[in-house]
PDB file of C-alpha atoms and ligand atoms in Angstrom:
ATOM      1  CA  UNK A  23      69.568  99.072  84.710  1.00 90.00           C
ATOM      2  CA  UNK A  24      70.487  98.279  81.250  1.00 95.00           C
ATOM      3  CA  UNK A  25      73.204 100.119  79.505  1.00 97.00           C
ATOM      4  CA  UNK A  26      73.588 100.734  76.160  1.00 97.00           C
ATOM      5  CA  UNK A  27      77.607  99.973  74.934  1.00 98.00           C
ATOM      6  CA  UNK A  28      79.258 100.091  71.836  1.00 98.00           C
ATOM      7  CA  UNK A  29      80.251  96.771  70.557  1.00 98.00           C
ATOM      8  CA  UNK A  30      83.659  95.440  71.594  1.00 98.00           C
ATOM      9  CA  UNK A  31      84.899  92.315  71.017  1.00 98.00           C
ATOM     10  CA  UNK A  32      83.721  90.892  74.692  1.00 97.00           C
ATOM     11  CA  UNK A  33      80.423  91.438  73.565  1.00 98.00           C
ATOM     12  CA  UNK A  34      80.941  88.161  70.446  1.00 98.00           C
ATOM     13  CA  UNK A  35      79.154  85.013  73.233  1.00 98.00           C
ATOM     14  CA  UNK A  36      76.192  87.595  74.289  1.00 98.00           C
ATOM     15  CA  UNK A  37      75.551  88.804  70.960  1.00 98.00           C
ATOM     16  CA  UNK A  38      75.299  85.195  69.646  1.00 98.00           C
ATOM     17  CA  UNK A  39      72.741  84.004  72.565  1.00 98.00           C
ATOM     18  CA  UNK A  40      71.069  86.833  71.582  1.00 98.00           C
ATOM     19  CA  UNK A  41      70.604  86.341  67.893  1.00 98.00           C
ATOM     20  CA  UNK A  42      70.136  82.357  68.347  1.00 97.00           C
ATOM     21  CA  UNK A  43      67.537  82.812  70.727  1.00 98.00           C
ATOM     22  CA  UNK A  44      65.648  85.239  69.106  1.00 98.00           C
ATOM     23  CA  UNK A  45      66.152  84.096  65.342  1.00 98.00           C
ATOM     24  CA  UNK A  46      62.548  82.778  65.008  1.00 97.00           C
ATOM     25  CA  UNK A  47      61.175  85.911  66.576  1.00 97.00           C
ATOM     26  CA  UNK A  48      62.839  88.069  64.473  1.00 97.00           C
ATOM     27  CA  UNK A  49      62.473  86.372  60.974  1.00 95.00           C
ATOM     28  CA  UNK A  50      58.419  86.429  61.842  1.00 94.00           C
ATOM     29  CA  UNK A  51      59.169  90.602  60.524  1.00 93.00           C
ATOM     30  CA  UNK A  52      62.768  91.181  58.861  1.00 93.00           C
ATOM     31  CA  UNK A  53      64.473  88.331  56.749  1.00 91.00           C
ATOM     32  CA  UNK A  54      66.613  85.798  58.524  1.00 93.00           C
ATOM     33  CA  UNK A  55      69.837  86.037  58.711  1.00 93.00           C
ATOM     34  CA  UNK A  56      70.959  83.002  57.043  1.00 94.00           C
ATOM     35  CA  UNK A  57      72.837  80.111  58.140  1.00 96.00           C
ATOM     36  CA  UNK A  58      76.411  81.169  57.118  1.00 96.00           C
ATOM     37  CA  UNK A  59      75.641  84.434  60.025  1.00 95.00           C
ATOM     38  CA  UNK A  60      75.529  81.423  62.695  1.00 96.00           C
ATOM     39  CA  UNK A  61      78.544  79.207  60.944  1.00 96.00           C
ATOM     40  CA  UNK A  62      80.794  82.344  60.329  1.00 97.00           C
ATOM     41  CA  UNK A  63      80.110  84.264  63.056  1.00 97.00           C
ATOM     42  CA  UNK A  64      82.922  84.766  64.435  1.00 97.00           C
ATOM     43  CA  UNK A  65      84.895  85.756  60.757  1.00 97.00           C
ATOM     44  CA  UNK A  66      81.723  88.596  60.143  1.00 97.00           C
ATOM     45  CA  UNK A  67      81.566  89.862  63.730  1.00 98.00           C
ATOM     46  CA  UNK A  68      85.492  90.611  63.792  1.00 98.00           C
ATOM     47  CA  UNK A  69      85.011  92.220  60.373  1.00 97.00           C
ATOM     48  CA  UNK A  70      81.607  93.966  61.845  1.00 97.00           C
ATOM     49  CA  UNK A  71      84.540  95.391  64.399  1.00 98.00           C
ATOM     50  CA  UNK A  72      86.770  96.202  61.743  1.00 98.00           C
ATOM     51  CA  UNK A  73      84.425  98.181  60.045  1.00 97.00           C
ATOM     52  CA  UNK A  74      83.200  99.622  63.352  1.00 98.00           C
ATOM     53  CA  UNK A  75      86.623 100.767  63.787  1.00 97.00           C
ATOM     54  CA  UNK A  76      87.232 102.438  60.033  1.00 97.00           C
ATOM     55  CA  UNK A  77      84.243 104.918  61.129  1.00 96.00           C
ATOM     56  CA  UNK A  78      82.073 103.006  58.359  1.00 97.00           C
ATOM     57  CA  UNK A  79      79.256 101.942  60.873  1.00 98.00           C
ATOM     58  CA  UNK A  80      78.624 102.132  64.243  1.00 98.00           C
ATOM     59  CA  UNK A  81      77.360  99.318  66.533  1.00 98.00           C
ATOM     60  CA  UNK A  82      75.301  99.203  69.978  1.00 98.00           C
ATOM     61  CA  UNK A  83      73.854  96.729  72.135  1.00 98.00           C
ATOM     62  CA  UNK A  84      71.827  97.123  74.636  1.00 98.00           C
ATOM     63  CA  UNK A  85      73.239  94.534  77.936  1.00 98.00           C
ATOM     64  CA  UNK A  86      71.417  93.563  80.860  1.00 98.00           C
ATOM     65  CA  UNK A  87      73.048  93.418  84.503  1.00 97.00           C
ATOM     66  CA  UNK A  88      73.853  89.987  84.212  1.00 97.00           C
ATOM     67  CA  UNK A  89      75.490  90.974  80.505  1.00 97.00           C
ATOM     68  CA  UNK A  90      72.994  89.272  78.169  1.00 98.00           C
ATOM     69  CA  UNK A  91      71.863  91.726  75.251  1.00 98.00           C
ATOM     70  CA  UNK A  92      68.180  92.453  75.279  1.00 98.00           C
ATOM     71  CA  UNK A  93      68.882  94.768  71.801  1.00 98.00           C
ATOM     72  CA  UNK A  94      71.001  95.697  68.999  1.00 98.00           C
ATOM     73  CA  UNK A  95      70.918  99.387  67.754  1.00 98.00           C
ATOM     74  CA  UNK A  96      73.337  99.622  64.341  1.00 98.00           C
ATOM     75  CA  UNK A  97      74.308 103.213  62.380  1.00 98.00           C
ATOM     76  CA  UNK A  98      75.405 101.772  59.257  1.00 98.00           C
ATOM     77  CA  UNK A  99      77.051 103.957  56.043  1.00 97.00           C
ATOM     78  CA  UNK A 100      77.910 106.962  58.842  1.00 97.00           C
ATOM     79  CA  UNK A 101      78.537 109.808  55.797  1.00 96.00           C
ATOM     80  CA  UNK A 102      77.973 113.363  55.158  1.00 96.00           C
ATOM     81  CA  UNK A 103      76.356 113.719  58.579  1.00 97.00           C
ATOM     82  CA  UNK A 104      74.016 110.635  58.047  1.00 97.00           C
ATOM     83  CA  UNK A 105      73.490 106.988  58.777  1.00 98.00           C
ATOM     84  CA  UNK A 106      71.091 104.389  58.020  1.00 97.00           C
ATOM     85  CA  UNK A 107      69.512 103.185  61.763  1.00 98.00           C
ATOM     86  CA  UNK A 108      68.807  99.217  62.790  1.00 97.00           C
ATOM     87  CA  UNK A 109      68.077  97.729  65.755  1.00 98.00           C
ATOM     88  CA  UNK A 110      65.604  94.541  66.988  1.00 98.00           C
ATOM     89  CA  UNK A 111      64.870  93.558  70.191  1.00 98.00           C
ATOM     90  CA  UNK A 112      64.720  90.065  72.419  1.00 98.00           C
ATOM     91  CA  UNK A 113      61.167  88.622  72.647  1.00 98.00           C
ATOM     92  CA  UNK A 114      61.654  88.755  76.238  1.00 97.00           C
ATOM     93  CA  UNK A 115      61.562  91.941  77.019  1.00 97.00           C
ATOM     94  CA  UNK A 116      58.969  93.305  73.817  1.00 97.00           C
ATOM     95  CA  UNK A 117      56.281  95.947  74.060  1.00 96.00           C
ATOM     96  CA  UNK A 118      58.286  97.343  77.120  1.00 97.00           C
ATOM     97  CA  UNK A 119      59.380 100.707  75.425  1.00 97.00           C
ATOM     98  CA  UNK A 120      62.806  99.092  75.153  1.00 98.00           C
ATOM     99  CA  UNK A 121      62.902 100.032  71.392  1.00 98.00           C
ATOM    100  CA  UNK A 122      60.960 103.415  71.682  1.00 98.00           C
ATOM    101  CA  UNK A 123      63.622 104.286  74.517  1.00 98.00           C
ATOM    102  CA  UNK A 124      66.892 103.493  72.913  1.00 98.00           C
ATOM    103  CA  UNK A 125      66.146 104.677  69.837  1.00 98.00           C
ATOM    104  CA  UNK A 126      65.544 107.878  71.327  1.00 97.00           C
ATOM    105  CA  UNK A 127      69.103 107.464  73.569  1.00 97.00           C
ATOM    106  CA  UNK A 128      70.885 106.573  70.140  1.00 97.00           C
ATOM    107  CA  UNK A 129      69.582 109.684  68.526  1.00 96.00           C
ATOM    108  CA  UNK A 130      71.376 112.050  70.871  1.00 95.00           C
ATOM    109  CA  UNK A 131      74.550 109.866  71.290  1.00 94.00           C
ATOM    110  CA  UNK A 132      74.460 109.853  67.296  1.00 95.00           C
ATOM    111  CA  UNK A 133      74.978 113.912  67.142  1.00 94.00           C
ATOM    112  CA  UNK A 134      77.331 113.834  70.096  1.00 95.00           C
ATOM    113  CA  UNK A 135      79.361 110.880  69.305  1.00 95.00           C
ATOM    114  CA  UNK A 136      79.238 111.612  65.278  1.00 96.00           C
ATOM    115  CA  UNK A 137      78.463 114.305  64.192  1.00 96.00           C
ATOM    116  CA  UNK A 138      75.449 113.297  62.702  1.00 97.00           C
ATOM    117  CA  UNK A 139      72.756 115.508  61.619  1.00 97.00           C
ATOM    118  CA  UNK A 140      69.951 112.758  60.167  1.00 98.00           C
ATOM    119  CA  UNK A 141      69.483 109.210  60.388  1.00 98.00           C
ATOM    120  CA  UNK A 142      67.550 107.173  58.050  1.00 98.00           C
ATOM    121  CA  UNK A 143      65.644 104.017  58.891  1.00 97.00           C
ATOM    122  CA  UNK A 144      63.412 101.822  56.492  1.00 97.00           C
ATOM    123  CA  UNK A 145      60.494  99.517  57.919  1.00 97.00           C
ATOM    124  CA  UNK A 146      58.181  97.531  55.847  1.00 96.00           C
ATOM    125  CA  UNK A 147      54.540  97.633  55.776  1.00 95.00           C
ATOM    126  CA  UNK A 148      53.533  94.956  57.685  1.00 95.00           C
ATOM    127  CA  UNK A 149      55.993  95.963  60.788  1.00 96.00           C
ATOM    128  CA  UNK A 150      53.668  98.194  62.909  1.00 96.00           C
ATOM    129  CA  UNK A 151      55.984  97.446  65.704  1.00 97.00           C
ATOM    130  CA  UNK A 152      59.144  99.536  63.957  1.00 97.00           C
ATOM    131  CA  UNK A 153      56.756 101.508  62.434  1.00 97.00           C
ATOM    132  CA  UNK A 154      55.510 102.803  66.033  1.00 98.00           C
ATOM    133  CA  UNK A 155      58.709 103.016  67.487  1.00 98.00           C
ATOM    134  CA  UNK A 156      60.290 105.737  64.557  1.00 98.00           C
ATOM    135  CA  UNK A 157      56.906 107.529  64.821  1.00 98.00           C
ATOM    136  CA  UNK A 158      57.478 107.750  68.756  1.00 97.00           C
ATOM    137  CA  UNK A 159      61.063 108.605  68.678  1.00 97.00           C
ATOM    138  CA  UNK A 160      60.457 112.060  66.302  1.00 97.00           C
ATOM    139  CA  UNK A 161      61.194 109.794  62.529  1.00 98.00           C
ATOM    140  CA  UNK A 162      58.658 110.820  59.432  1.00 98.00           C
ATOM    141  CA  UNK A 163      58.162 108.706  56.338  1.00 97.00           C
ATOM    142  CA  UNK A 164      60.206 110.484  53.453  1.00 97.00           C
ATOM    143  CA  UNK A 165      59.780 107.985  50.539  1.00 96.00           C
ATOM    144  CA  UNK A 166      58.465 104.268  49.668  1.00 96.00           C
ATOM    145  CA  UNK A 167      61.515 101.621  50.396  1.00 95.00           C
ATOM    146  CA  UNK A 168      61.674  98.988  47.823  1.00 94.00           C
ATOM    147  CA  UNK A 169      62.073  94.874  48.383  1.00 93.00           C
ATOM    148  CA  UNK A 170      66.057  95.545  47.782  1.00 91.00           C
ATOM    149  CA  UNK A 171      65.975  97.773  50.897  1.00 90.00           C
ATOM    150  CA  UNK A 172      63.845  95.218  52.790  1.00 91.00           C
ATOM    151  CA  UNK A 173      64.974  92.018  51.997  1.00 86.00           C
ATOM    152  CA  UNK A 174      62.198  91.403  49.883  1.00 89.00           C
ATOM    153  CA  UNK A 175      59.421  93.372  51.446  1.00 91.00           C
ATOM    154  CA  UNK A 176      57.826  97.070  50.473  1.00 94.00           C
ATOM    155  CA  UNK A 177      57.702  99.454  52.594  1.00 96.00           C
ATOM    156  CA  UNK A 178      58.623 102.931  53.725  1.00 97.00           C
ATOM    157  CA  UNK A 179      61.613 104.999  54.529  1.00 98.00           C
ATOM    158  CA  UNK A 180      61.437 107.640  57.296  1.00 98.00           C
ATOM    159  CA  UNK A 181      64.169 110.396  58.138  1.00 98.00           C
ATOM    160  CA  UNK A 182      65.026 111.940  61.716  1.00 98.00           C
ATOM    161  CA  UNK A 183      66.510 115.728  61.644  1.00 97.00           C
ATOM    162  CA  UNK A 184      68.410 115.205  64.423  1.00 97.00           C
ATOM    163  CA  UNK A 185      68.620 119.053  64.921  1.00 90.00           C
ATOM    164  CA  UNK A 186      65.041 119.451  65.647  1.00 76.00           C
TER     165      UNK A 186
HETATM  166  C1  LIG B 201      60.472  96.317  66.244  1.00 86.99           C
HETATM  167  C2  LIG B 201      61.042  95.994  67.604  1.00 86.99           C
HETATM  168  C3  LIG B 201      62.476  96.502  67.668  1.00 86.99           C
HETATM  169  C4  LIG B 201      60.178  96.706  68.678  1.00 86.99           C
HETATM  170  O1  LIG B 201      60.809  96.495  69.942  1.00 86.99           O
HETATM  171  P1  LIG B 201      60.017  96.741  71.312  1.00 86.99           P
HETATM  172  O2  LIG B 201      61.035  97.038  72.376  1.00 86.99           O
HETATM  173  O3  LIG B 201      59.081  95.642  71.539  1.00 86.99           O
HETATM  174  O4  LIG B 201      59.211  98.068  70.982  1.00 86.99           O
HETATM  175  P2  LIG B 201      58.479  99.045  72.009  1.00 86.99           P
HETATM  176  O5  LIG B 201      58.174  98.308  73.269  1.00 86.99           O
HETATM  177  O6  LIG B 201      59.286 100.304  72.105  1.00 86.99           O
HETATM  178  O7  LIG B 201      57.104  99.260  71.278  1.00 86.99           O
HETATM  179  C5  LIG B 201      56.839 100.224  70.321  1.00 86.99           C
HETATM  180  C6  LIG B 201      55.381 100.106  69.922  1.00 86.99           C
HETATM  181  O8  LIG B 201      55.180  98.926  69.160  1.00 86.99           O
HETATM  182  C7  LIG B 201      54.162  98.147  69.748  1.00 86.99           C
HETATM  183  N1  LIG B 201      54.482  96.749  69.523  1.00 86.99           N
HETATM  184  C8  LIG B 201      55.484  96.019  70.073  1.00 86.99           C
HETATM  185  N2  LIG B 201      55.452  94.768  69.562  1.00 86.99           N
HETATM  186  C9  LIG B 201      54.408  94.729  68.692  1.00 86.99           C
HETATM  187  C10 LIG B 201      53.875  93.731  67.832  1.00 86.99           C
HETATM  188  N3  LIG B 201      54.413  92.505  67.777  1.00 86.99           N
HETATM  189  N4  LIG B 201      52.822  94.051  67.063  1.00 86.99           N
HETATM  190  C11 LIG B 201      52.278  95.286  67.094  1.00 86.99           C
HETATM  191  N5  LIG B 201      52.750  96.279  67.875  1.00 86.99           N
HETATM  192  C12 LIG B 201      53.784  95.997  68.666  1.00 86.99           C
HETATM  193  C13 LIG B 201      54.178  98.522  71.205  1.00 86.99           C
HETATM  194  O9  LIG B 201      52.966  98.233  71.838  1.00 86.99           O
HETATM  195  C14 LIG B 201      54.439 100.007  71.095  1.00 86.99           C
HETATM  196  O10 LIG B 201      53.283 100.690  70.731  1.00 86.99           O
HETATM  197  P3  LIG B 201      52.513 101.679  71.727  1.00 86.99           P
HETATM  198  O11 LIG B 201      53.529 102.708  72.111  1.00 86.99           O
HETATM  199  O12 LIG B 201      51.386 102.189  70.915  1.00 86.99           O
HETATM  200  O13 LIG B 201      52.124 100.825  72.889  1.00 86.99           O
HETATM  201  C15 LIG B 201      61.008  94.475  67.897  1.00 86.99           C
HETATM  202  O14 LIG B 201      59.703  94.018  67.722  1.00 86.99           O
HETATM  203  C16 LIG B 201      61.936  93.673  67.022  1.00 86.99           C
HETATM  204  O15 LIG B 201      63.127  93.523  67.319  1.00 86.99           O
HETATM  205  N6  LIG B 201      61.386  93.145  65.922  1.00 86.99           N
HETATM  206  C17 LIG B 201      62.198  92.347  64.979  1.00 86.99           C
HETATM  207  C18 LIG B 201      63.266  93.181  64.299  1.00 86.99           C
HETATM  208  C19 LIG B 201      62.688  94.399  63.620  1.00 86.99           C
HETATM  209  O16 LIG B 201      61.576  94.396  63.133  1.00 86.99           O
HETATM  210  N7  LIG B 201      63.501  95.451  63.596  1.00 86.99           N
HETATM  211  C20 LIG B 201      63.136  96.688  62.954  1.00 86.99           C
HETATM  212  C21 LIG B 201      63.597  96.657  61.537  1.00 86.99           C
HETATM  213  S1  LIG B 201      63.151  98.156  60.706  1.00 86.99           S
END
């Protein structure tokens, strides 16, 4: 059964396997990452840690028995009782309800762990995929999100009362 952990240093060869594997996958809907994420990675993973560790953001993945990561769920900008909500998942295990499913887990653990009372996630027009899974996990669209929220893309933000 997968399990999803908050990120810990341990995590650093799984989470790269993860992104390499999955980089081509991923850029087909949400920019790349860039080449400098592959040749610093270790430098901006130990400051993703750091910054994980000030209470700034909050970072997830989602590990398979044998320890590889099948998803990454990220609260970024944790404030006032809100956060801004990531997350993609490997091509190997899409359209399983992997996405739908965590993000629903990561909702309660957000309250519980943080004190957090909304979370905010932006998806752009052309990503039915994210735009299904926010529907499905109690999100509403709450504004248009520009290209600078997107990397470059329009699209919409939605908001989760995570009271309700
Ligand atoms: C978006 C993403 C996280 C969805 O992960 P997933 O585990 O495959 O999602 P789920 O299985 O929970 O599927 C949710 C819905 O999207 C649908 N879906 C999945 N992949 C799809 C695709 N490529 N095109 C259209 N719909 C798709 C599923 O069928 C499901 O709809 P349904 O409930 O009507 O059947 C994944 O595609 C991904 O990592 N994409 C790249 C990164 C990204 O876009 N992140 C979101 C940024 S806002």
């Amino acid at each position: 059964m997968p399990e999803l952990k908050r990120l810990h240093a341990g995590h650093a060869p799984a989470v790269l396997a993860f992104e390499l594997a999955n980089r081509t996958y991923f850029a087909a809907s949400i920019s790349d990452r860039g080449d400098d994420f592959f040749d610093q990675f270790t430098d901006r993973y130990n400051a993703s840690l750091t910054e994980q560790e000030a209470g700034i953001c909050a970072f997830y993945v989602l590990v398979a028995e044998d320890g590889s990561v099948l998803g990454r769920f990220n609260l970024y900008d944790l404030e006032d009782g809100t956060a801004r909500l990531g997350y993609r998942v490997a091509e190997r295990v899409a359209g399983r309800g992997v996405a739908t499913a965590t993000v629903r887990e990561l909702c309660r653990m957000a309250t519980v762990m943080y004190g957090l009372l909304t979370l905010r996630a932006a998806t752009s027009h052309d990503n039915t995929a994210s735009q299904k899974v926010l529907a499905k996990a109690g999100f509403v669209s709450v504004g248009p999100a520009t290209p600078a929220d997107l990397g470059g893309k329009s699209g919409t933000w939605y908001q989760r009362d995570l009271q309700s």
